[in-house]
Every structure is written in structure tokens, then in C-alpha cells.
Amino acid sequence: MAVLSLLLLLLVLVPIFTFSSAAHSNASASPPSSIGVNYGQVADNLPSPPDVIPLLLSLGAARVKLYDADPAVLRAFAGTGVEIIIGLPDRCVPRLIAPSAALAWVKTNLQPYLPATRIAAVTVGNEVLSGNDSVLIRSLLPAMQSLHSALVALGLDHQVTVTTAHSLAVLAVSYPPSASAFRRELLPYVAPLLAFLAKTCSPFLINAYPYFAYKADPKRVDLDYALFEPNAGVVDPGSGLRYGNMLHAQVDAVRAAIAAAGGGKAVEVVVSETGWPSAGDDDEAGATAENARRYNGNLMRMVAARKGTPSSPGAPLQVYVFALFNENLKPGPSSERHYGLFKPDGTPAYDFLAANSSATVSSSSGGNTAESPSPATDTSSTGYYTISSATGMKPLLWHPTVVVIAVMVAATFQYYGVLGYLD
């Protein structure tokens, strides 16, 4: 009876310890193939930050990009394991050139929330280099350097990187991707910026929207090519690489421009924004719920399948979808208020489950134009479209390690029992 009791105890405790270890591991690291989401708040009808977290988890999102350092949001994400990028608004950039101001900002907006909230990066401004504010452009890199120095002084530079997001308008040429280059007038700012990113192991962030290209010229741009749907693809005459979707071509154009500017492959390219509006004005071609469903659904499946681009097929592309919610106070055309995956009441803006049923995603490398990625795993209890890179957990009671240990212990107990050491 003693042998049986100890064996049963072992079979109960080992799964508990194994599950606890797995849960801790999942909470402490963002899998490289998990999707990121932009969480903007230019609205007056959004749910509270604590109520936002279940929606993010329903997407399988392990990364969130913010546009400010809202204390309520940072507190809400404490202990969730979700990786956070904080945004520093454009208006704050010039003043943070001063080392004392940068140090004060870090002490106020970052340090109090670490390490409970997993703040991984700060983006300084947004699309600064493609704007018209010369003071802001000249202030960008000095502010980034001051922030990094503040992080070093506080011992936080190994936890938090400093970068900035760009639009594709920083490129003078984007097609073919292999011939891409930055605008000549921006090179005096881009070259030292790339050196800073390489030195600090920080990524180059790009906001890439195939929707804009389609909207500008719907008669010439293949909609399937923009939406990751099967299509003939486009061959880069310079590299010979075939592109099955526009986003990959845009990312590789940025990589080629970085290389041409002397950045090499030391700087990772991350898609900090991409998305498709589910509605728009009459003159906004392609802004429909169906196209948004196809674009974002195929995008999420591609990320979950760890797809790289043709020029870097072995490097899974890190992507942040724009955006979590429809934001009713955003200015501009109607499409600007309809990029959300969710409506403000927490219901999906369109049918994500239908997006998950797509059979193929055009995300080719080399000579292929359409591939079938691994199926997404639905880990949501809400029924929303879910992407997760984690595989389903088998009953831990029958995990091979547990069985082997149990057999060994049982054999040991039986041996000593035979010798009379156990009743």
C-alpha cells in the first residue's frame, strides 16, 4: 500500500509542477511568431484597459504597441507577460534632447512599471523623417541618444531599447525591392540613425500599408497580391526573387535601402504598423470588411506560420497589426476610423473565424507564390479569430518523462519492498 500511495502522489505532483513551469515560461517570453497589435486610444468610447486584455489574448497577441505612456494601461498589463512598446509623442521629442529631461522621463514613465510590466522598447516620435518639421527631424536622433543614455544610467538598457517608426515615404525608390534607396536629402539623418540602431541592437520600425498602394491605383495594383491571396506574383529583375505579396516586397525594399545606406543586416526590420480598413468613403477603393478580413486574417496566419520574406526566408517577420479598435475621433477620411479589429463594445469588426478558414496564403520565398501555413490554434473562449504559435498541451499525466519517472520509482519501491524495507 505504501508503494501505491507514493506512486499515486508522484503522478499527481509531477503534472502540477510541469504545468506550473510551462505556464511560467509562456508568461515570461513572447514567442517570435506571435502577432503584435497597435493599441490606440483616439476615441471617447473605448473599454477600460483591464477590459482590453481579454480581447488581446483572444487574438493570441503577445506584443502591444502604444502611442504614449498611459499609466492606467501600463498598470493593467502588469503581470500579463505581454510585451509592450511605449510611444513618445512628437511634441515631446525636442525637449528630451536634454539629458536631465530624458532621465526624468524614464524615471517617471518607465522605471516605476518595470519589471512587472514587460516594457521592451520606446518609439521616439512617429514617422518623423517623412514629415515637414525640420526642428523635429534634427531633434530625433539626439533625443534617442539621450533616452538611451538615461536607460544606461539606470541599468535598464538591457531591458528597453530605443527606436523610431518610419513610413515608406522615407524611400526614394521602392521598386524593384533590390534597387530601393532612401531619399537623398534624408541620408544625413538616416545613416547615423542606422549606426545608433546597430550599436544598441534596436530594430528599424516601418509602417507598411499595401492598402495605400491599392487605393492610389486600383486598376494597376493586383488586389490578390495586396491581400496575400494566391496570385502570379512579381519577380524582382535585380535579385530574381519572386514576391507573392506586396508587404514582403515593401519590407525587403526597406532592407535593401538599409544595406545601400551602410546599415547591412545588423539592423532588424519590424513592421510596426500594417492593416486594412473595413469601411471608407466612396472614393476609397478597397476599404471593405471583406478585404479587411482577408488581409488581416491572412497576415496573422502568415505570422503564426513563421514566414520570412524572400530576401530573409529564415527570419520570421515580426508584425504589429493596426489597430485593436475602431477609433471614432481620428481625423481624416472615413477609413482612418475603421482600421480596428474590434468595435469599441468588444465585438469583432468583421468575421475573423471566416478569415481563419482560408486555405492558402501567398507568402512565397524564392520561386513559390502560394503556400499553406500551419493551421492556427484557437485558444480563445470568446470565439474570436485566434492565432497562437503554441501547440495544444497533451495530458501531462502521460508525458513520457512522467511515465519514465513513475516506472523507475515504482521499480525502486518494489525492490526495497522485496528486501523488507517497505511494508
mmCIF file with all atom_site columns, N, CA and C in Angstrom, residues 205-274:
data_model
loop_
_atom_site.group_PDB
_atom_site.id
_atom_site.type_symbol
_atom_site.label_atom_id
_atom_site.label_alt_id
_atom_site.label_comp_id
_atom_site.label_asym_id
_atom_site.label_entity_id
_atom_site.label_seq_id
_atom_site.pdbx_PDB_ins_code
_atom_site.Cartn_x
_atom_site.Cartn_y
_atom_site.Cartn_z
_atom_site.occupancy
_atom_site.B_iso_or_equiv
_atom_site.pdbx_formal_charge
_atom_site.auth_seq_id
_atom_site.auth_comp_id
_atom_site.auth_asym_id
_atom_site.auth_atom_id
_atom_site.pdbx_PDB_model_num
ATOM 1   N N  . LEU A 1 205 ? 11.870 50.296 -37.380 1.00 0.00 ? 205 LEU A N  1
ATOM 2   C CA . LEU A 1 205 ? 10.423 50.107 -37.473 1.00 0.00 ? 205 LEU A CA 1
ATOM 3   C C  . LEU A 1 205 ? 9.874  50.765 -38.725 1.00 0.00 ? 205 LEU A C  1
ATOM 4   N N  . ILE A 1 206 ? 9.041  50.017 -39.454 1.00 0.00 ? 206 ILE A N  1
ATOM 5   C CA . ILE A 1 206 ? 8.440  50.537 -40.682 1.00 0.00 ? 206 ILE A CA 1
ATOM 6   C C  . ILE A 1 206 ? 6.926  50.357 -40.649 1.00 0.00 ? 206 ILE A C  1
ATOM 7   N N  . ASN A 1 207 ? 6.208  51.421 -40.972 1.00 0.00 ? 207 ASN A N  1
ATOM 8   C CA . ASN A 1 207 ? 4.756  51.357 -41.117 1.00 0.00 ? 207 ASN A CA 1
ATOM 9   C C  . ASN A 1 207 ? 4.449  51.097 -42.592 1.00 0.00 ? 207 ASN A C  1
ATOM 10  N N  . ALA A 1 208 ? 3.975  49.899 -42.897 1.00 0.00 ? 208 ALA A N  1
ATOM 11  C CA . ALA A 1 208 ? 3.818  49.473 -44.295 1.00 0.00 ? 208 ALA A CA 1
ATOM 12  C C  . ALA A 1 208 ? 2.364  49.098 -44.559 1.00 0.00 ? 208 ALA A C  1
ATOM 13  N N  . TYR A 1 209 ? 1.761  49.764 -45.530 1.00 0.00 ? 209 TYR A N  1
ATOM 14  C CA . TYR A 1 209 ? 0.345  49.559 -45.836 1.00 0.00 ? 209 TYR A CA 1
ATOM 15  C C  . TYR A 1 209 ? 0.134  49.273 -47.322 1.00 0.00 ? 209 TYR A C  1
ATOM 16  N N  . PRO A 1 210 ? 0.037  48.020 -47.724 1.00 0.00 ? 210 PRO A N  1
ATOM 17  C CA . PRO A 1 210 ? -0.341 47.725 -49.112 1.00 0.00 ? 210 PRO A CA 1
ATOM 18  C C  . PRO A 1 210 ? -1.665 48.374 -49.510 1.00 0.00 ? 210 PRO A C  1
ATOM 19  N N  . TYR A 1 211 ? -2.537 48.620 -48.531 1.00 0.00 ? 211 TYR A N  1
ATOM 20  C CA . TYR A 1 211 ? -3.819 49.260 -48.832 1.00 0.00 ? 211 TYR A CA 1
ATOM 21  C C  . TYR A 1 211 ? -3.618 50.603 -49.530 1.00 0.00 ? 211 TYR A C  1
ATOM 22  N N  . PHE A 1 212 ? -2.637 51.383 -49.079 1.00 0.00 ? 212 PHE A N  1
ATOM 23  C CA . PHE A 1 212 ? -2.420 52.701 -49.674 1.00 0.00 ? 212 PHE A CA 1
ATOM 24  C C  . PHE A 1 212 ? -2.055 52.588 -51.153 1.00 0.00 ? 212 PHE A C  1
ATOM 25  N N  . ALA A 1 213 ? -1.239 51.573 -51.480 1.00 0.00 ? 213 ALA A N  1
ATOM 26  C CA . ALA A 1 213 ? -0.849 51.385 -52.877 1.00 0.00 ? 213 ALA A CA 1
ATOM 27  C C  . ALA A 1 213 ? -2.063 51.002 -53.718 1.00 0.00 ? 213 ALA A C  1
ATOM 28  N N  . TYR A 1 214 ? -2.908 50.123 -53.175 1.00 0.00 ? 214 TYR A N  1
ATOM 29  C CA . TYR A 1 214 ? -4.097 49.708 -53.925 1.00 0.00 ? 214 TYR A CA 1
ATOM 30  C C  . TYR A 1 214 ? -5.072 50.882 -54.070 1.00 0.00 ? 214 TYR A C  1
ATOM 31  N N  . LYS A 1 215 ? -5.273 51.611 -52.996 1.00 0.00 ? 215 LYS A N  1
ATOM 32  C CA . LYS A 1 215 ? -6.189 52.755 -53.016 1.00 0.00 ? 215 LYS A CA 1
ATOM 33  C C  . LYS A 1 215 ? -5.752 53.789 -54.051 1.00 0.00 ? 215 LYS A C  1
ATOM 34  N N  . ALA A 1 216 ? -4.446 53.999 -54.177 1.00 0.00 ? 216 ALA A N  1
ATOM 35  C CA . ALA A 1 216 ? -3.933 55.011 -55.108 1.00 0.00 ? 216 ALA A CA 1
ATOM 36  C C  . ALA A 1 216 ? -4.077 54.605 -56.566 1.00 0.00 ? 216 ALA A C  1
ATOM 37  N N  . ASP A 1 217 ? -4.049 53.284 -56.838 1.00 0.00 ? 217 ASP A N  1
ATOM 38  C CA . ASP A 1 217 ? -4.080 52.837 -58.237 1.00 0.00 ? 217 ASP A CA 1
ATOM 39  C C  . ASP A 1 217 ? -4.744 51.465 -58.340 1.00 0.00 ? 217 ASP A C  1
ATOM 40  N N  . PRO A 1 218 ? -6.042 51.384 -58.054 1.00 0.00 ? 218 PRO A N  1
ATOM 41  C CA . PRO A 1 218 ? -6.711 50.079 -58.023 1.00 0.00 ? 218 PRO A CA 1
ATOM 42  C C  . PRO A 1 218 ? -6.772 49.374 -59.369 1.00 0.00 ? 218 PRO A C  1
ATOM 43  N N  . LYS A 1 219 ? -6.620 50.096 -60.472 1.00 0.00 ? 219 LYS A N  1
ATOM 44  C CA . LYS A 1 219 ? -6.679 49.456 -61.779 1.00 0.00 ? 219 LYS A CA 1
ATOM 45  C C  . LYS A 1 219 ? -5.391 48.718 -62.119 1.00 0.00 ? 219 LYS A C  1
ATOM 46  N N  . ARG A 1 220 ? -4.282 49.157 -61.532 1.00 0.00 ? 220 ARG A N  1
ATOM 47  C CA . ARG A 1 220 ? -2.993 48.548 -61.865 1.00 0.00 ? 220 ARG A CA 1
ATOM 48  C C  . ARG A 1 220 ? -2.464 47.627 -60.771 1.00 0.00 ? 220 ARG A C  1
ATOM 49  N N  . VAL A 1 221 ? -2.871 47.842 -59.543 1.00 0.00 ? 221 VAL A N  1
ATOM 50  C CA . VAL A 1 221 ? -2.392 47.010 -58.437 1.00 0.00 ? 221 VAL A CA 1
ATOM 51  C C  . VAL A 1 221 ? -3.313 45.804 -58.281 1.00 0.00 ? 221 VAL A C  1
ATOM 52  N N  . ASP A 1 222 ? -2.732 44.624 -58.315 1.00 0.00 ? 222 ASP A N  1
ATOM 53  C CA . ASP A 1 222 ? -3.495 43.382 -58.168 1.00 0.00 ? 222 ASP A CA 1
ATOM 54  C C  . ASP A 1 222 ? -3.980 43.256 -56.730 1.00 0.00 ? 222 ASP A C  1
ATOM 55  N N  . LEU A 1 223 ? -5.302 43.213 -56.538 1.00 0.00 ? 223 LEU A N  1
ATOM 56  C CA . LEU A 1 223 ? -5.861 43.132 -55.188 1.00 0.00 ? 223 LEU A CA 1
ATOM 57  C C  . LEU A 1 223 ? -5.415 41.862 -54.473 1.00 0.00 ? 223 LEU A C  1
ATOM 58  N N  . ASP A 1 224 ? -5.372 40.736 -55.183 1.00 0.00 ? 224 ASP A N  1
ATOM 59  C CA . ASP A 1 224 ? -4.930 39.491 -54.554 1.00 0.00 ? 224 ASP A CA 1
ATOM 60  C C  . ASP A 1 224 ? -3.485 39.590 -54.077 1.00 0.00 ? 224 ASP A C  1
ATOM 61  N N  . TYR A 1 225 ? -2.655 40.285 -54.832 1.00 0.00 ? 225 TYR A N  1
ATOM 62  C CA . TYR A 1 225 ? -1.254 40.493 -54.447 1.00 0.00 ? 225 TYR A CA 1
ATOM 63  C C  . TYR A 1 225 ? -1.171 41.318 -53.162 1.00 0.00 ? 225 TYR A C  1
ATOM 64  N N  . ALA A 1 226 ? -2.067 42.285 -53.019 1.00 0.00 ? 226 ALA A N  1
ATOM 65  C CA . ALA A 1 226 ? -2.082 43.118 -51.816 1.00 0.00 ? 226 ALA A CA 1
ATOM 66  C C  . ALA A 1 226 ? -2.646 42.382 -50.607 1.00 0.00 ? 226 ALA A C  1
ATOM 67  N N  . LEU A 1 227 ? -3.540 41.402 -50.838 1.00 0.00 ? 227 LEU A N  1
ATOM 68  C CA . LEU A 1 227 ? -4.264 40.738 -49.754 1.00 0.00 ? 227 LEU A CA 1
ATOM 69  C C  . LEU A 1 227 ? -3.676 39.381 -49.347 1.00 0.00 ? 227 LEU A C  1
ATOM 70  N N  . PHE A 1 228 ? -2.493 39.033 -49.838 1.00 0.00 ? 228 PHE A N  1
ATOM 71  C CA . PHE A 1 228 ? -1.880 37.727 -49.540 1.00 0.00 ? 228 PHE A CA 1
ATOM 72  C C  . PHE A 1 228 ? -2.650 36.562 -50.145 1.00 0.00 ? 228 PHE A C  1
ATOM 73  N N  . GLU A 1 229 ? -3.485 36.821 -51.133 1.00 0.00 ? 229 GLU A N  1
ATOM 74  C CA . GLU A 1 229 ? -4.223 35.745 -51.782 1.00 0.00 ? 229 GLU A CA 1
ATOM 75  C C  . GLU A 1 229 ? -3.365 35.163 -52.921 1.00 0.00 ? 229 GLU A C  1
ATOM 76  N N  . PRO A 1 230 ? -3.624 33.914 -53.334 1.00 0.00 ? 230 PRO A N  1
ATOM 77  C CA . PRO A 1 230 ? -2.848 33.319 -54.425 1.00 0.00 ? 230 PRO A CA 1
ATOM 78  C C  . PRO A 1 230 ? -2.880 34.194 -55.680 1.00 0.00 ? 230 PRO A C  1
ATOM 79  N N  . ASN A 1 231 ? -1.722 34.386 -56.282 1.00 0.00 ? 231 ASN A N  1
ATOM 80  C CA . ASN A 1 231 ? -1.614 35.211 -57.483 1.00 0.00 ? 231 ASN A CA 1
ATOM 81  C C  . ASN A 1 231 ? -0.331 34.840 -58.214 1.00 0.00 ? 231 ASN A C  1
ATOM 82  N N  . ALA A 1 232 ? -0.126 35.421 -59.379 1.00 0.00 ? 232 ALA A N  1
ATOM 83  C CA . ALA A 1 232 ? 1.044  35.082 -60.188 1.00 0.00 ? 232 ALA A CA 1
ATOM 84  C C  . ALA A 1 232 ? 2.342  35.561 -59.570 1.00 0.00 ? 232 ALA A C  1
ATOM 85  N N  . GLY A 1 233 ? 2.275  36.544 -58.690 1.00 0.00 ? 233 GLY A N  1
ATOM 86  C CA . GLY A 1 233 ? 3.478  37.055 -58.057 1.00 0.00 ? 233 GLY A CA 1
ATOM 87  C C  . GLY A 1 233 ? 4.219  38.047 -58.939 1.00 0.00 ? 233 GLY A C  1
ATOM 88  N N  . VAL A 1 234 ? 5.235  38.661 -58.353 1.00 0.00 ? 234 VAL A N  1
ATOM 89  C CA . VAL A 1 234 ? 6.053  39.651 -59.053 1.00 0.00 ? 234 VAL A CA 1
ATOM 90  C C  . VAL A 1 234 ? 7.513  39.266 -58.860 1.00 0.00 ? 234 VAL A C  1
ATOM 91  N N  . VAL A 1 235 ? 8.260  39.213 -59.966 1.00 0.00 ? 235 VAL A N  1
ATOM 92  C CA . VAL A 1 235 ? 9.677  38.851 -59.901 1.00 0.00 ? 235 VAL A CA 1
ATOM 93  C C  . VAL A 1 235 ? 10.528 40.114 -59.899 1.00 0.00 ? 235 VAL A C  1
ATOM 94  N N  . ASP A 1 236 ? 11.433 40.200 -58.924 1.00 0.00 ? 236 ASP A N  1
ATOM 95  C CA . ASP A 1 236 ? 12.384 41.303 -58.859 1.00 0.00 ? 236 ASP A CA 1
ATOM 96  C C  . ASP A 1 236 ? 13.466 41.043 -59.902 1.00 0.00 ? 236 ASP A C  1
ATOM 97  N N  . PRO A 1 237 ? 13.583 41.882 -60.942 1.00 0.00 ? 237 PRO A N  1
ATOM 98  C CA . PRO A 1 237 ? 14.565 41.617 -62.003 1.00 0.00 ? 237 PRO A CA 1
ATOM 99  C C  . PRO A 1 237 ? 16.013 41.722 -61.522 1.00 0.00 ? 237 PRO A C  1
ATOM 100 N N  . GLY A 1 238 ? 16.224 42.434 -60.418 1.00 0.00 ? 238 GLY A N  1
ATOM 101 C CA . GLY A 1 238 ? 17.572 42.573 -59.909 1.00 0.00 ? 238 GLY A CA 1
ATOM 102 C C  . GLY A 1 238 ? 18.054 41.384 -59.106 1.00 0.00 ? 238 GLY A C  1
ATOM 103 N N  . SER A 1 239 ? 17.178 40.822 -58.287 1.00 0.00 ? 239 SER A N  1
ATOM 104 C CA . SER A 1 239 ? 17.556 39.707 -57.412 1.00 0.00 ? 239 SER A CA 1
ATOM 105 C C  . SER A 1 239 ? 17.068 38.358 -57.916 1.00 0.00 ? 239 SER A C  1
ATOM 106 N N  . GLY A 1 240 ? 16.065 38.377 -58.803 1.00 0.00 ? 240 GLY A N  1
ATOM 107 C CA . GLY A 1 240 ? 15.470 37.129 -59.264 1.00 0.00 ? 240 GLY A CA 1
ATOM 108 C C  . GLY A 1 240 ? 14.480 36.538 -58.286 1.00 0.00 ? 240 GLY A C  1
ATOM 109 N N  . LEU A 1 241 ? 14.222 37.203 -57.160 1.00 0.00 ? 241 LEU A N  1
ATOM 110 C CA . LEU A 1 241 ? 13.288 36.697 -56.152 1.00 0.00 ? 241 LEU A CA 1
ATOM 111 C C  . LEU A 1 241 ? 11.850 36.967 -56.587 1.00 0.00 ? 241 LEU A C  1
ATOM 112 N N  . ARG A 1 242 ? 10.982 36.000 -56.315 1.00 0.00 ? 242 ARG A N  1
ATOM 113 C CA . ARG A 1 242 ? 9.568  36.150 -56.643 1.00 0.00 ? 242 ARG A CA 1
ATOM 114 C C  . ARG A 1 242 ? 8.791  36.519 -55.384 1.00 0.00 ? 242 ARG A C  1
ATOM 115 N N  . TYR A 1 243 ? 7.981  37.550 -55.490 1.00 0.00 ? 243 TYR A N  1
ATOM 116 C CA . TYR A 1 243 ? 7.180  38.024 -54.353 1.00 0.00 ? 243 TYR A CA 1
ATOM 117 C C  . TYR A 1 243 ? 5.714  37.661 -54.561 1.00 0.00 ? 243 TYR A C  1
ATOM 118 N N  . GLY A 1 244 ? 5.167  36.975 -53.572 1.00 0.00 ? 244 GLY A N  1
ATOM 119 C CA . GLY A 1 244 ? 3.773  36.571 -53.644 1.00 0.00 ? 244 GLY A CA 1
ATOM 120 C C  . GLY A 1 244 ? 2.825  37.538 -52.984 1.00 0.00 ? 244 GLY A C  1
ATOM 121 N N  . ASN A 1 245 ? 3.363  38.568 -52.309 1.00 0.00 ? 245 ASN A N  1
ATOM 122 C CA . ASN A 1 245 ? 2.505  39.580 -51.705 1.00 0.00 ? 245 ASN A CA 1
ATOM 123 C C  . ASN A 1 245 ? 3.264  40.892 -51.580 1.00 0.00 ? 245 ASN A C  1
ATOM 124 N N  . MET A 1 246 ? 2.537  41.985 -51.499 1.00 0.00 ? 246 MET A N  1
ATOM 125 C CA . MET A 1 246 ? 3.152  43.306 -51.509 1.00 0.00 ? 246 MET A CA 1
ATOM 126 C C  . MET A 1 246 ? 3.880  43.627 -50.215 1.00 0.00 ? 246 MET A C  1
ATOM 127 N N  . LEU A 1 247 ? 3.366  43.178 -49.070 1.00 0.00 ? 247 LEU A N  1
ATOM 128 C CA . LEU A 1 247 ? 4.012  43.505 -47.801 1.00 0.00 ? 247 LEU A CA 1
ATOM 129 C C  . LEU A 1 247 ? 5.447  43.001 -47.768 1.00 0.00 ? 247 LEU A C  1
ATOM 130 N N  . HIS A 1 248 ? 5.681  41.769 -48.225 1.00 0.00 ? 248 HIS A N  1
ATOM 131 C CA . HIS A 1 248 ? 7.036  41.241 -48.267 1.00 0.00 ? 248 HIS A CA 1
ATOM 132 C C  . HIS A 1 248 ? 7.932  42.081 -49.175 1.00 0.00 ? 248 HIS A C  1
ATOM 133 N N  . ALA A 1 249 ? 7.392  42.532 -50.295 1.00 0.00 ? 249 ALA A N  1
ATOM 134 C CA . ALA A 1 249 ? 8.168  43.370 -51.203 1.00 0.00 ? 249 ALA A CA 1
ATOM 135 C C  . ALA A 1 249 ? 8.526  44.698 -50.533 1.00 0.00 ? 249 ALA A C  1
ATOM 136 N N  . GLN A 1 250 ? 7.577  45.267 -49.789 1.00 0.00 ? 250 GLN A N  1
ATOM 137 C CA . GLN A 1 250 ? 7.839  46.527 -49.099 1.00 0.00 ? 250 GLN A CA 1
ATOM 138 C C  . GLN A 1 250 ? 8.915  46.354 -48.022 1.00 0.00 ? 250 GLN A C  1
ATOM 139 N N  . VAL A 1 251 ? 8.841  45.271 -47.263 1.00 0.00 ? 251 VAL A N  1
ATOM 140 C CA . VAL A 1 251 ? 9.830  45.030 -46.207 1.00 0.00 ? 251 VAL A CA 1
ATOM 141 C C  . VAL A 1 251 ? 11.214 44.819 -46.806 1.00 0.00 ? 251 VAL A C  1
ATOM 142 N N  . ASP A 1 252 ? 11.291 44.040 -47.875 1.00 0.00 ? 252 ASP A N  1
ATOM 143 C CA . ASP A 1 252 ? 12.595 43.804 -48.495 1.00 0.00 ? 252 ASP A CA 1
ATOM 144 C C  . ASP A 1 252 ? 13.139 45.064 -49.168 1.00 0.00 ? 252 ASP A C  1
ATOM 145 N N  . ALA A 1 253 ? 12.256 45.952 -49.605 1.00 0.00 ? 253 ALA A N  1
ATOM 146 C CA . ALA A 1 253 ? 12.715 47.236 -50.127 1.00 0.00 ? 253 ALA A CA 1
ATOM 147 C C  . ALA A 1 253 ? 13.397 48.042 -49.023 1.00 0.00 ? 253 ALA A C  1
ATOM 148 N N  . VAL A 1 254 ? 12.839 48.007 -47.833 1.00 0.00 ? 254 VAL A N  1
ATOM 149 C CA . VAL A 1 254 ? 13.455 48.695 -46.690 1.00 0.00 ? 254 VAL A CA 1
ATOM 150 C C  . VAL A 1 254 ? 14.798 48.062 -46.357 1.00 0.00 ? 254 VAL A C  1
ATOM 151 N N  . ARG A 1 255 ? 14.868 46.736 -46.390 1.00 0.00 ? 255 ARG A N  1
ATOM 152 C CA . ARG A 1 255 ? 16.139 46.055 -46.104 1.00 0.00 ? 255 ARG A CA 1
ATOM 153 C C  . ARG A 1 255 ? 17.211 46.449 -47.123 1.00 0.00 ? 255 ARG A C  1
ATOM 154 N N  . ALA A 1 256 ? 16.817 46.532 -48.383 1.00 0.00 ? 256 ALA A N  1
ATOM 155 C CA . ALA A 1 256 ? 17.789 46.906 -49.419 1.00 0.00 ? 256 ALA A CA 1
ATOM 156 C C  . ALA A 1 256 ? 18.252 48.345 -49.232 1.00 0.00 ? 256 ALA A C  1
ATOM 157 N N  . ALA A 1 257 ? 17.340 49.231 -48.846 1.00 0.00 ? 257 ALA A N  1
ATOM 158 C CA . ALA A 1 257 ? 17.713 50.628 -48.620 1.00 0.00 ? 257 ALA A CA 1
ATOM 159 C C  . ALA A 1 257 ? 18.666 50.744 -47.435 1.00 0.00 ? 257 ALA A C  1
ATOM 160 N N  . ILE A 1 258 ? 18.413 49.970 -46.394 1.00 0.00 ? 258 ILE A N  1
ATOM 161 C CA . ILE A 1 258 ? 19.301 49.978 -45.225 1.00 0.00 ? 258 ILE A CA 1
ATOM 162 C C  . ILE A 1 258 ? 20.701 49.513 -45.627 1.00 0.00 ? 258 ILE A C  1
ATOM 163 N N  . ALA A 1 259 ? 20.764 48.456 -46.432 1.00 0.00 ? 259 ALA A N  1
ATOM 164 C CA . ALA A 1 259 ? 22.064 47.950 -46.888 1.00 0.00 ? 259 ALA A CA 1
ATOM 165 C C  . ALA A 1 259 ? 22.782 48.989 -47.751 1.00 0.00 ? 259 ALA A C  1
ATOM 166 N N  . ALA A 1 260 ? 22.021 49.659 -48.627 1.00 0.00 ? 260 ALA A N  1
ATOM 167 C CA . ALA A 1 260 ? 22.629 50.662 -49.501 1.00 0.00 ? 260 ALA A CA 1
ATOM 168 C C  . ALA A 1 260 ? 23.145 51.863 -48.717 1.00 0.00 ? 260 ALA A C  1
ATOM 169 N N  . ALA A 1 261 ? 22.543 52.118 -47.552 1.00 0.00 ? 261 ALA A N  1
ATOM 170 C CA . ALA A 1 261 ? 22.960 53.244 -46.712 1.00 0.00 ? 261 ALA A CA 1
ATOM 171 C C  . ALA A 1 261 ? 24.059 52.855 -45.734 1.00 0.00 ? 261 ALA A C  1
ATOM 172 N N  . GLY A 1 262 ? 24.544 51.608 -45.844 1.00 0.00 ? 262 GLY A N  1
ATOM 173 C CA . GLY A 1 262 ? 25.638 51.167 -44.987 1.00 0.00 ? 262 GLY A CA 1
ATOM 174 C C  . GLY A 1 262 ? 25.203 50.468 -43.720 1.00 0.00 ? 262 GLY A C  1
ATOM 175 N N  . GLY A 1 263 ? 23.889 50.165 -43.602 1.00 0.00 ? 263 GLY A N  1
ATOM 176 C CA . GLY A 1 263 ? 23.398 49.525 -42.378 1.00 0.00 ? 263 GLY A CA 1
ATOM 177 C C  . GLY A 1 263 ? 23.608 48.034 -42.332 1.00 0.00 ? 263 GLY A C  1
ATOM 178 N N  . GLY A 1 264 ? 23.761 47.397 -43.499 1.00 0.00 ? 264 GLY A N  1
ATOM 179 C CA . GLY A 1 264 ? 23.955 45.952 -43.537 1.00 0.00 ? 264 GLY A CA 1
ATOM 180 C C  . GLY A 1 264 ? 22.767 45.198 -42.973 1.00 0.00 ? 264 GLY A C  1
ATOM 181 N N  . LYS A 1 265 ? 23.033 43.959 -42.531 1.00 0.00 ? 265 LYS A N  1
ATOM 182 C CA . LYS A 1 265 ? 21.977 43.118 -41.971 1.00 0.00 ? 265 LYS A CA 1
ATOM 183 C C  . LYS A 1 265 ? 21.979 43.116 -40.454 1.00 0.00 ? 265 LYS A C  1
ATOM 184 N N  . ALA A 1 266 ? 22.763 44.030 -39.855 1.00 0.00 ? 266 ALA A N  1
ATOM 185 C CA . ALA A 1 266 ? 22.833 44.073 -38.401 1.00 0.00 ? 266 ALA A CA 1
ATOM 186 C C  . ALA A 1 266 ? 21.570 44.652 -37.781 1.00 0.00 ? 266 ALA A C  1
ATOM 187 N N  . VAL A 1 267 ? 20.770 45.362 -38.571 1.00 0.00 ? 267 VAL A N  1
ATOM 188 C CA . VAL A 1 267 ? 19.565 46.013 -38.064 1.00 0.00 ? 267 VAL A CA 1
ATOM 189 C C  . VAL A 1 267 ? 18.336 45.222 -38.491 1.00 0.00 ? 267 VAL A C  1
ATOM 190 N N  . GLU A 1 268 ? 17.570 44.758 -37.521 1.00 0.00 ? 268 GLU A N  1
ATOM 191 C CA . GLU A 1 268 ? 16.337 44.012 -37.802 1.00 0.00 ? 268 GLU A CA 1
ATOM 192 C C  . GLU A 1 268 ? 15.246 44.975 -38.267 1.00 0.00 ? 268 GLU A C  1
ATOM 193 N N  . VAL A 1 269 ? 14.447 44.542 -39.232 1.00 0.00 ? 269 VAL A N  1
ATOM 194 C CA . VAL A 1 269 ? 13.304 45.325 -39.696 1.00 0.00 ? 269 VAL A CA 1
ATOM 195 C C  . VAL A 1 269 ? 12.031 44.731 -39.108 1.00 0.00 ? 269 VAL A C  1
ATOM 196 N N  . VAL A 1 270 ? 11.258 45.565 -38.440 1.00 0.00 ? 270 VAL A N  1
ATOM 197 C CA . VAL A 1 270 ? 9.993  45.157 -37.826 1.00 0.00 ? 270 VAL A CA 1
ATOM 198 C C  . VAL A 1 270 ? 8.873  45.991 -38.430 1.00 0.00 ? 270 VAL A C  1
ATOM 199 N N  . VAL A 1 271 ? 7.765  45.334 -38.777 1.00 0.00 ? 271 VAL A N  1
ATOM 200 C CA . VAL A 1 271 ? 6.594  46.051 -39.300 1.00 0.00 ? 271 VAL A CA 1
ATOM 201 C C  . VAL A 1 271 ? 5.806  46.571 -38.107 1.00 0.00 ? 271 VAL A C  1
ATOM 202 N N  . SER A 1 272 ? 5.955  47.854 -37.832 1.00 0.00 ? 272 SER A N  1
ATOM 203 C CA . SER A 1 272 ? 5.331  48.444 -36.650 1.00 0.00 ? 272 SER A CA 1
ATOM 204 C C  . SER A 1 272 ? 3.863  48.784 -36.853 1.00 0.00 ? 272 SER A C  1
ATOM 205 N N  . GLU A 1 273 ? 3.440  48.922 -38.098 1.00 0.00 ? 273 GLU A N  1
ATOM 206 C CA . GLU A 1 273 ? 2.021  49.124 -38.413 1.00 0.00 ? 273 GLU A CA 1
ATOM 207 C C  . GLU A 1 273 ? 1.730  48.510 -39.767 1.00 0.00 ? 273 GLU A C  1
ATOM 208 N N  . THR A 1 274 ? 0.635  47.803 -39.859 1.00 0.00 ? 274 THR A N  1
ATOM 209 C CA . THR A 1 274 ? 0.053  47.410 -41.137 1.00 0.00 ? 274 THR A CA 1
ATOM 210 C C  . THR A 1 274 ? -1.384 47.001 -40.876 1.00 0.00 ? 274 THR A C  1
#
